[in-house]
Short mmCIF file of C-alpha atoms in Angstrom, two decimals:
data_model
loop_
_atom_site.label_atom_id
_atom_site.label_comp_id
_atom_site.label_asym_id
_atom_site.label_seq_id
_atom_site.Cartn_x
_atom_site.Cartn_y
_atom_site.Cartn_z
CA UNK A 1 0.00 0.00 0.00
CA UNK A 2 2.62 2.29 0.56
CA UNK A 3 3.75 1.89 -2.61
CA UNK A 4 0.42 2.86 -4.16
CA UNK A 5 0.54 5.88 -2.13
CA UNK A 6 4.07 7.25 -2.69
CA UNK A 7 3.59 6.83 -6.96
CA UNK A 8 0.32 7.39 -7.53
CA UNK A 9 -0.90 9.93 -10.34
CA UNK A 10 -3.14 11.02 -8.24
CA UNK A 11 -4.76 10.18 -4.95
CA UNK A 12 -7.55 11.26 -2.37
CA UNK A 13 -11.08 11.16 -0.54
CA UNK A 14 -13.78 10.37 -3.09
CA UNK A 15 -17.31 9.59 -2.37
CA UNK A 16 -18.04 6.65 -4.08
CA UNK A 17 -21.84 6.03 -5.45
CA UNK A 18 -22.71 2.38 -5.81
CA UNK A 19 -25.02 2.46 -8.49
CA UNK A 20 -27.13 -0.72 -7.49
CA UNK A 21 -28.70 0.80 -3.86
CA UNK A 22 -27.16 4.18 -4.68
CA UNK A 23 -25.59 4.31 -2.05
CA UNK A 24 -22.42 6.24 -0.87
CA UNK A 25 -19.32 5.53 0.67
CA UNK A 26 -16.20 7.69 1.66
CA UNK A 27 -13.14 6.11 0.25
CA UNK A 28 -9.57 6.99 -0.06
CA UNK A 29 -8.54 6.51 -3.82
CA UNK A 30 -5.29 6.21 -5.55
CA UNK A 31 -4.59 5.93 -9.76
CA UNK A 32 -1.92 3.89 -10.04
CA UNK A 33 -0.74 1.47 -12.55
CA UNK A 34 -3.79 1.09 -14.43
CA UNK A 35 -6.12 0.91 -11.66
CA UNK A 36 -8.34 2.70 -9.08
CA UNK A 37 -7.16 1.64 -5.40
CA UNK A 38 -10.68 2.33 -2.72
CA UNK A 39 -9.67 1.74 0.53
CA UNK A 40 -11.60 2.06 3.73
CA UNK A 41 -10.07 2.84 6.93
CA UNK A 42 -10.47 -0.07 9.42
CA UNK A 43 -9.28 0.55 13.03
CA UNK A 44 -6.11 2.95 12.12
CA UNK A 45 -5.27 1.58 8.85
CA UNK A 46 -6.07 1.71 4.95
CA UNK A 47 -7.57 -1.83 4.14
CA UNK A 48 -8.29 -2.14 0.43
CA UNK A 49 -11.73 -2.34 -0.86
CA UNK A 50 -12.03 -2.34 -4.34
CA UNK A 51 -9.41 -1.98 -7.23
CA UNK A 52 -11.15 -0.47 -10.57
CA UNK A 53 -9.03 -2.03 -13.78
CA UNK A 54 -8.58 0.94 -16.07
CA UNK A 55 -8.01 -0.68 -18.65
CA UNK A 56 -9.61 0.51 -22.20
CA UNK A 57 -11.73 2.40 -19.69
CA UNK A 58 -13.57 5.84 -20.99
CA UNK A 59 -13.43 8.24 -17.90
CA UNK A 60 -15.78 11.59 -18.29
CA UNK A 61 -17.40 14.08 -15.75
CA UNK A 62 -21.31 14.06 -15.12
CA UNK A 63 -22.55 16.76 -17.12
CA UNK A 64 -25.14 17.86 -14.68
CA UNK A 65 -22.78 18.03 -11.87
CA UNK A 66 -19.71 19.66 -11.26
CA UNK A 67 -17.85 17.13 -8.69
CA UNK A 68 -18.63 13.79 -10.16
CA UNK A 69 -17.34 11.74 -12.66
CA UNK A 70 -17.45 8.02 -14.48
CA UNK A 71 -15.31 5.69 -15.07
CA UNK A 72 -17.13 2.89 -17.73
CA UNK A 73 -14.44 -0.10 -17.79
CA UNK A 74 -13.47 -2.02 -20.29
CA UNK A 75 -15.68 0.27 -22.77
CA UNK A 76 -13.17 0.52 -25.60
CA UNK A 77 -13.24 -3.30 -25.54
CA UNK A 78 -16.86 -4.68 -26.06
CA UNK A 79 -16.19 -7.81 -25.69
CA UNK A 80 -14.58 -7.74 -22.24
CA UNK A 81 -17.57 -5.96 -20.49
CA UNK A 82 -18.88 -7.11 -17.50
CA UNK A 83 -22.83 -7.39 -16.65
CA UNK A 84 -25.23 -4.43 -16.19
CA UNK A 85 -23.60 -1.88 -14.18
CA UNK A 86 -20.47 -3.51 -12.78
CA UNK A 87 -19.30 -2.18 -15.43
CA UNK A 88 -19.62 2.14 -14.33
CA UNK A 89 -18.19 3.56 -11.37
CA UNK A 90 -19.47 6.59 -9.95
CA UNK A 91 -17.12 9.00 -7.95
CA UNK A 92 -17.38 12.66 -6.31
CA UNK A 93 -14.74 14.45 -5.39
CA UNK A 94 -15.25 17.26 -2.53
CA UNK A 95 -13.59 20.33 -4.08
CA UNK A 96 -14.84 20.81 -7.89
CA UNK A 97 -11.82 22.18 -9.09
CA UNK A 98 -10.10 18.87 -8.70
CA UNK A 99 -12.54 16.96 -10.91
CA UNK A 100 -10.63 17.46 -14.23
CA UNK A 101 -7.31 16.36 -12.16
CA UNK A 102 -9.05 13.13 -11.56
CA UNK A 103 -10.35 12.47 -15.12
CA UNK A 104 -7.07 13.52 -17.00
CA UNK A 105 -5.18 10.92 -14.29
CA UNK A 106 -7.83 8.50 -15.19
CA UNK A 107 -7.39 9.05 -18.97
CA UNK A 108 -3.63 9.12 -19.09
CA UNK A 109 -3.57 5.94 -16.92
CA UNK A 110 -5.92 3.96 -19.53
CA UNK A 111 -3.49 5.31 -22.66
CA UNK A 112 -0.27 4.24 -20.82
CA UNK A 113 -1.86 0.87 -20.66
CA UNK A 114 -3.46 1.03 -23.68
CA UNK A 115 0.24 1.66 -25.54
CA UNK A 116 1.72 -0.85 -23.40
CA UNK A 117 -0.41 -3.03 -24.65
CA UNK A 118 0.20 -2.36 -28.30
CA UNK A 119 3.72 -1.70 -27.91
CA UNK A 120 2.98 1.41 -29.75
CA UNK A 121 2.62 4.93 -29.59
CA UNK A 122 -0.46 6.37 -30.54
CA UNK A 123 0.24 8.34 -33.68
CA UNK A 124 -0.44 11.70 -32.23
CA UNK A 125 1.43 11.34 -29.37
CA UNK A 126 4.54 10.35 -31.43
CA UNK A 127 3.84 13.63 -33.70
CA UNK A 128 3.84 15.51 -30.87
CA UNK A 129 7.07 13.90 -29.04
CA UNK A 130 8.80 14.17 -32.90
CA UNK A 131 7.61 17.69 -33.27
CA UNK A 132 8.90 18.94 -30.22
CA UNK A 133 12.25 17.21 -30.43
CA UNK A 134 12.56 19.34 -34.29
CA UNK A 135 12.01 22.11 -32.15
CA UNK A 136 14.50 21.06 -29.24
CA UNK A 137 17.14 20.63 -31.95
CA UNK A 138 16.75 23.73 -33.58
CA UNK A 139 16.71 25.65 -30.24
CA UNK A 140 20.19 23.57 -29.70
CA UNK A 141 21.19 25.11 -32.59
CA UNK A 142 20.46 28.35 -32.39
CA UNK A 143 22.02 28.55 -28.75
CA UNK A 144 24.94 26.55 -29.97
CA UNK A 145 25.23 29.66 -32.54
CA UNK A 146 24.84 32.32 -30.48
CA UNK A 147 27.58 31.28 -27.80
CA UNK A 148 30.67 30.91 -30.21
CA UNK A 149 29.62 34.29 -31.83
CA UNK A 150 29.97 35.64 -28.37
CA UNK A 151 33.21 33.49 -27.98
CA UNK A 152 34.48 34.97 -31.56
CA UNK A 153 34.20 31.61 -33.16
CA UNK A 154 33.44 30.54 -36.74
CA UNK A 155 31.85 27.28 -37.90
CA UNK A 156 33.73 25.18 -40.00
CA UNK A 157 32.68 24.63 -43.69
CA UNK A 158 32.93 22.29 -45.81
CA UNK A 159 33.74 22.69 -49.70
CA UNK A 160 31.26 21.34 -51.77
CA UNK A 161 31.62 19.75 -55.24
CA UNK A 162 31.90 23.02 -57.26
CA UNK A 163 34.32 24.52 -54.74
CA UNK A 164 32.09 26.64 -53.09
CA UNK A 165 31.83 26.74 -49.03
CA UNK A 166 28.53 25.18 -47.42
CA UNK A 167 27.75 25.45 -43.86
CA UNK A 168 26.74 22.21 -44.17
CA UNK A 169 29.69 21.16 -42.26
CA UNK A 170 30.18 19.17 -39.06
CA UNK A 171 27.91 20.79 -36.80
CA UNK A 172 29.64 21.48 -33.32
CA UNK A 173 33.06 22.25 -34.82
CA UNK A 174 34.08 25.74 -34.64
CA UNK A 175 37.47 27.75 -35.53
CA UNK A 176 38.65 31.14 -33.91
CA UNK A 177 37.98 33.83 -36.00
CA UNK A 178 40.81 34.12 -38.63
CA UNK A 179 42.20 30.70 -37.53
CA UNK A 180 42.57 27.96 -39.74
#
């Protein structure tokens, strides 16, 4: 349990709404690999209650509400569902500014498993992560640049085919000014 507590995405006090009796129960929740952790404190310590799989899970907030949201497991995979409503958890959370906190740990829990899975990255995602490193690289660049002009340095060029320079040379390697 410690463990779950230390690296969880997220953890707290929920309410949690059983939707068979609709009833509701005070329970401290954790996201952590892939799962919701309830537990109920039982005479001084955290005994767990119920862990929520997350996986291919679709996690949204009540539209009519502004501190509750649903997790519906196994929804991205029909033909995993359980019965009825075993299948939808109901939470609250007691300050509404820390519902989207809860559905975005919910969400990126389900697409960590979700790539692990597939032993892929989500197209987007990889976009993104390529994207940004262009950027990174020509921010290296730039900086990379800007110090040797402030150190007096020149890059090196290379001479091209017709004899002409191109800057195209080994990036990194720079010459004092007027040195050769």
């Amino acid at each position: 349990a410690d463990e779950i507590f230390d690296e969880a995405l997220i953890h707290g006090w929920l309410s949690v709404i059983d939707r068979a009796d609709q009833t509701r129960r005070e329970r401290w929740c954790a996201v952590h690999q892939y799962y919701i952790f309830e537990f109920e404190p039982l005479g001084g310590d955290m005994m767990l209650k119920r862990s929520v799989p997350l996986d291919g899970c679709i996690c949204y907030s009540v539209s009519e509400s502004v501190d509750s949201f649903v997790v519906s497991t196994f929804a991205l995979f029909s033909n995993m569902q359980l019965s009825g409503t075993q299948n939808e958890f109901i939470y609250t959370v007691d300050e509404p500014e820390m519902l989207q906190r809860w559905v975005k740990a919910v969400t990126l829990s389900t697409v960590i498993k979700t790539m692990t899975l597939l032993k892929r990255v989500p197209r987007l995602i990889q976009e993104a992560v390529e994207d940004k490193g262009k950027k990174e690289a020509k921010r290296a660049a730039r900086r990379e640049r800007r110090l040797a002009a402030q150190q007096g340095l020149v890059p090196v060029f290379s001479l091209g085919a017709d004899g002409t320079e191109s800057a195209a040379g080994v990036p990194g390697l720079w010459l004092a000014a007027g040195g050769g």
